[in-house]
């Protein structure tokens, strides 16, 4: 064998673990997982800000083959999700496959050997026949270049790099942003701080979360009758798919969602001026709809203030907005999200004939076939590659769809043996992406809002424009005709 392992996986977050579980299930034991950090979990290990939780219900936001009867809530908090991931790792004996603190900085395809050479930050190399990039889209915090930021004498914390030693009690605190992380953070810290100033650039559409605790009796029922978990999972999945239709073309459903959200805002925020500021002015769903039942009511507290005047500059003592007002602050929390659409991963991928993936994607704006394979990068599969994100359902379902396809890809490469490789045809990839971009027509994502789904050129490289059900069909069968075979 010309390589160390049949399969290499970069990343031990949900995507990497989905891949590992599937390899195990098909009795493929020759695989290695490289993880930059000292533990598994990806985004669920990194995000430990107060209130961090998932806005997809846990019976669905979990591995299909690893149902958990013990969820304490319908929507789980970060510690519960991380604990579940670790449990699955132990139960499936995955830890022995993982190399922790191994940051793959370079992946080089070796045409003569039909394999990838991976180099970690310490310079150690490993070769694998097939490489799975499970890098995760939400791991590079977006820290805006605010003027004067360095001069601020208080503490600045990004939501995804939480300082667990920081005590916010009795302090003057600001949160910049009103995205998915901020709307969880704000209600969690409001009761402990002296004052909380929320800097909002664009109001988010917010829908009901309707979380509830799961009784001990219900958990026992799930344990005794696993079929109940399956039924619950399917019900949540199909309800989310139904909601997704309000994004992909159904006008009446979109209108209903807007009506429900505006009613929620009217019911939950007392002050008319604050309500006005919190009212979105773009099509619902164009940016991710957020789920919360405690964000709006937080603005009824006397110590919480909403600021919509844009930030002019940081000063030594706080933030100055363009109306000239200075907001005195001890701590500023950046809930400003992640760099997703620039596709500048930590790992450098070098394909056939010296092609560098980041250079190709800079030109095309991130394109892959089915969000998995990329021309000139043979034997490489992305999990959650370009245009595989969602605004309405569980992304783990997308990962599992991709693994249905990737397992067939791996089996085909295995059959070639020796230095064989499979390279998706450029024309196939182009046709796929042309069709995919056309499918945005008529969806909420083409309605003109600014979001991190788009790259600098205004191309949506992040979302899949249809429902999960379509994506599952799309990834069901692998066709060798889509590939150049080098045997
Ligand atoms: P986000 O949704 O991208 O929100 C970032 C916020 O920061 C937005 O309100 C944005 O305003 C604001 N912002 C960015 N740059 C700014 C600037 N220069 N000045 C002022 N405001 C600025 O980020 P996130 O909340 O971290 O969430 C990112 C993604 O993580 C989510 O969409 C989701 O996929 C995932 N997430 C999921 C969960 C979950 O429950 N499953 C929880 C947390 C995060 P604009 O809207 O004007 O850009």
Tab-separated table of N, CA, C and O and ligand atoms in Angstrom, residues 49 53-55 138 142 144 146 176-182 184 201-202 287-288 335-338 452, ligand 1:
chain	number	residue	atom	x	y	z
A	49	UNK	N	-20.153	30.527	25.272
A	49	UNK	CA	-20.698	31.776	25.816
A	49	UNK	C	-21.980	31.477	26.611
A	49	UNK	O	-22.660	30.471	26.338
A	53	UNK	N	-26.747	27.528	22.859
A	53	UNK	CA	-27.651	26.390	22.683
A	53	UNK	C	-27.906	26.210	21.197
A	53	UNK	O	-27.432	27.007	20.381
A	54	UNK	N	-28.652	25.186	20.852
A	54	UNK	CA	-28.926	24.926	19.440
A	54	UNK	C	-30.369	25.310	19.124
A	54	UNK	O	-31.271	25.056	19.919
A	55	UNK	N	-30.559	25.905	17.936
A	55	UNK	CA	-31.927	26.275	17.572
A	55	UNK	C	-32.583	25.244	16.652
A	55	UNK	O	-33.600	25.521	16.023
A	138	UNK	N	-18.022	27.302	10.623
A	138	UNK	CA	-18.170	28.325	11.663
A	138	UNK	C	-17.006	28.284	12.648
A	138	UNK	O	-17.192	28.136	13.848
A	142	UNK	N	-15.424	36.385	13.035
A	142	UNK	CA	-15.351	37.641	12.304
A	142	UNK	C	-15.140	38.772	13.313
A	142	UNK	O	-16.026	39.059	14.113
A	144	UNK	N	-14.641	42.508	13.253
A	144	UNK	CA	-14.627	43.675	12.364
A	144	UNK	C	-13.515	44.644	12.741
A	144	UNK	O	-13.120	44.732	13.904
A	146	UNK	N	-13.027	47.679	13.601
A	146	UNK	CA	-13.606	48.925	14.107
A	146	UNK	C	-12.488	49.939	14.352
A	146	UNK	O	-11.479	49.599	15.001
A	176	UNK	N	-22.204	43.626	20.528
A	176	UNK	CA	-22.342	44.118	19.155
A	176	UNK	C	-22.887	42.977	18.312
A	176	UNK	O	-22.319	41.885	18.274
A	177	UNK	N	-24.002	43.233	17.634
A	177	UNK	CA	-24.619	42.206	16.791
A	177	UNK	C	-25.905	41.680	17.415
A	177	UNK	O	-26.050	41.667	18.645
A	178	UNK	N	-26.798	41.277	16.542
A	178	UNK	CA	-28.059	40.671	16.995
A	178	UNK	C	-28.331	39.423	16.158
A	178	UNK	O	-29.436	39.208	15.670
A	179	UNK	N	-27.279	38.612	15.975
A	179	UNK	CA	-27.413	37.352	15.230
A	179	UNK	C	-27.714	36.195	16.172
A	179	UNK	O	-28.077	36.393	17.346
A	180	UNK	N	-27.505	34.974	15.660
A	180	UNK	CA	-27.888	33.760	16.390
A	180	UNK	C	-27.194	33.645	17.751
A	180	UNK	O	-27.806	33.190	18.721
A	181	UNK	N	-25.920	34.052	17.821
A	181	UNK	CA	-25.200	33.949	19.094
A	181	UNK	C	-25.654	35.050	20.046
A	181	UNK	O	-25.928	34.794	21.226
A	182	UNK	N	-25.741	36.291	19.532
A	182	UNK	CA	-26.094	37.430	20.393
A	182	UNK	C	-27.468	37.258	21.026
A	182	UNK	O	-27.655	37.588	22.203
A	184	UNK	N	-28.854	34.736	22.036
A	184	UNK	CA	-28.803	33.796	23.165
A	184	UNK	C	-28.040	34.414	24.346
A	184	UNK	O	-28.386	34.236	25.503
A	201	UNK	N	-27.107	46.394	14.033
A	201	UNK	CA	-26.965	46.978	12.697
A	201	UNK	C	-28.218	46.675	11.876
A	201	UNK	O	-28.781	47.539	11.240
A	202	UNK	N	-28.623	45.396	11.901
A	202	UNK	CA	-29.827	44.989	11.158
A	202	UNK	C	-30.706	44.173	12.098
A	202	UNK	O	-30.228	43.198	12.691
A	287	UNK	N	-32.097	36.489	5.721
A	287	UNK	CA	-31.041	36.181	6.694
A	287	UNK	C	-31.640	35.120	7.598
A	287	UNK	O	-32.865	35.035	7.711
A	288	UNK	N	-30.811	34.365	8.263
A	288	UNK	CA	-31.299	33.268	9.098
A	288	UNK	C	-32.362	33.750	10.102
A	288	UNK	O	-32.125	34.722	10.831
A	335	UNK	N	-20.610	39.835	19.062
A	335	UNK	CA	-21.460	38.731	18.561
A	335	UNK	C	-21.553	38.875	17.060
A	335	UNK	O	-22.634	38.831	16.484
A	336	UNK	N	-20.373	39.082	16.465
A	336	UNK	CA	-20.319	39.499	15.056
A	336	UNK	C	-20.119	38.340	14.085
A	336	UNK	O	-19.821	38.562	12.912
A	337	UNK	N	-20.280	37.120	14.558
A	337	UNK	CA	-20.335	35.984	13.648
A	337	UNK	C	-18.996	35.477	13.154
A	337	UNK	O	-17.949	35.688	13.792
A	338	UNK	N	-19.056	34.835	12.001
A	338	UNK	CA	-17.899	34.095	11.496
A	338	UNK	C	-17.605	34.491	10.056
A	338	UNK	O	-18.462	35.012	9.358
A	452	UNK	N	-24.142	37.009	5.438
A	452	UNK	CA	-22.877	36.298	5.334
A	452	UNK	C	-22.996	35.065	4.438
A	452	UNK	O	-22.018	34.353	4.208
B	1	LIG	P1	-24.339	36.149	12.698
B	1	LIG	O1	-25.635	35.480	12.680
B	1	LIG	O2	-23.565	36.311	11.441
B	1	LIG	O3	-24.576	37.571	13.371
B	1	LIG	C1	-23.583	38.533	13.396
B	1	LIG	C2	-24.186	39.810	13.918
B	1	LIG	O4	-23.161	40.761	14.029
B	1	LIG	C3	-25.227	40.391	12.983
B	1	LIG	O5	-26.238	40.978	13.732
B	1	LIG	C4	-24.426	41.425	12.202
B	1	LIG	O6	-25.195	42.470	11.681
B	1	LIG	C5	-23.516	41.928	13.281
B	1	LIG	N1	-22.309	42.515	12.758
B	1	LIG	C6	-21.345	41.899	12.013
B	1	LIG	N2	-20.383	42.778	11.691
B	1	LIG	C7	-20.743	43.966	12.241
B	1	LIG	C8	-20.172	45.254	12.233
B	1	LIG	N3	-19.028	45.494	11.591
B	1	LIG	N4	-20.814	46.234	12.902
B	1	LIG	C9	-21.976	46.000	13.532
B	1	LIG	N5	-22.588	44.802	13.571
B	1	LIG	C10	-21.963	43.790	12.921
B	1	LIG	O7	-23.320	35.469	13.717
B	1	LIG	P2	-23.622	34.502	14.931
B	1	LIG	O8	-24.691	35.063	15.753
B	1	LIG	O9	-22.342	34.175	15.601
B	1	LIG	O10	-24.155	33.214	14.208
B	1	LIG	C11	-23.496	32.697	13.072
B	1	LIG	C12	-24.089	31.385	12.692
B	1	LIG	O11	-23.727	30.480	13.714
B	1	LIG	C13	-25.602	31.306	12.668
B	1	LIG	O12	-26.243	31.759	11.554
B	1	LIG	C14	-25.791	29.842	12.864
B	1	LIG	O13	-25.608	29.142	11.677
B	1	LIG	C15	-24.697	29.527	13.840
B	1	LIG	N6	-25.232	29.528	15.189
B	1	LIG	C16	-26.182	28.641	15.420
B	1	LIG	C17	-26.740	28.592	16.631
B	1	LIG	C18	-27.792	27.587	16.816
B	1	LIG	O14	-28.582	27.737	17.725
B	1	LIG	N7	-27.847	26.541	15.975
B	1	LIG	C19	-26.340	29.452	17.659
B	1	LIG	C20	-25.346	30.363	17.394
B	1	LIG	C21	-24.792	30.394	16.135
B	1	LIG	P3	-25.790	42.394	10.191
B	1	LIG	O15	-26.979	41.499	10.274
B	1	LIG	O16	-26.108	43.779	9.849
B	1	LIG	O17	-24.705	41.823	9.324
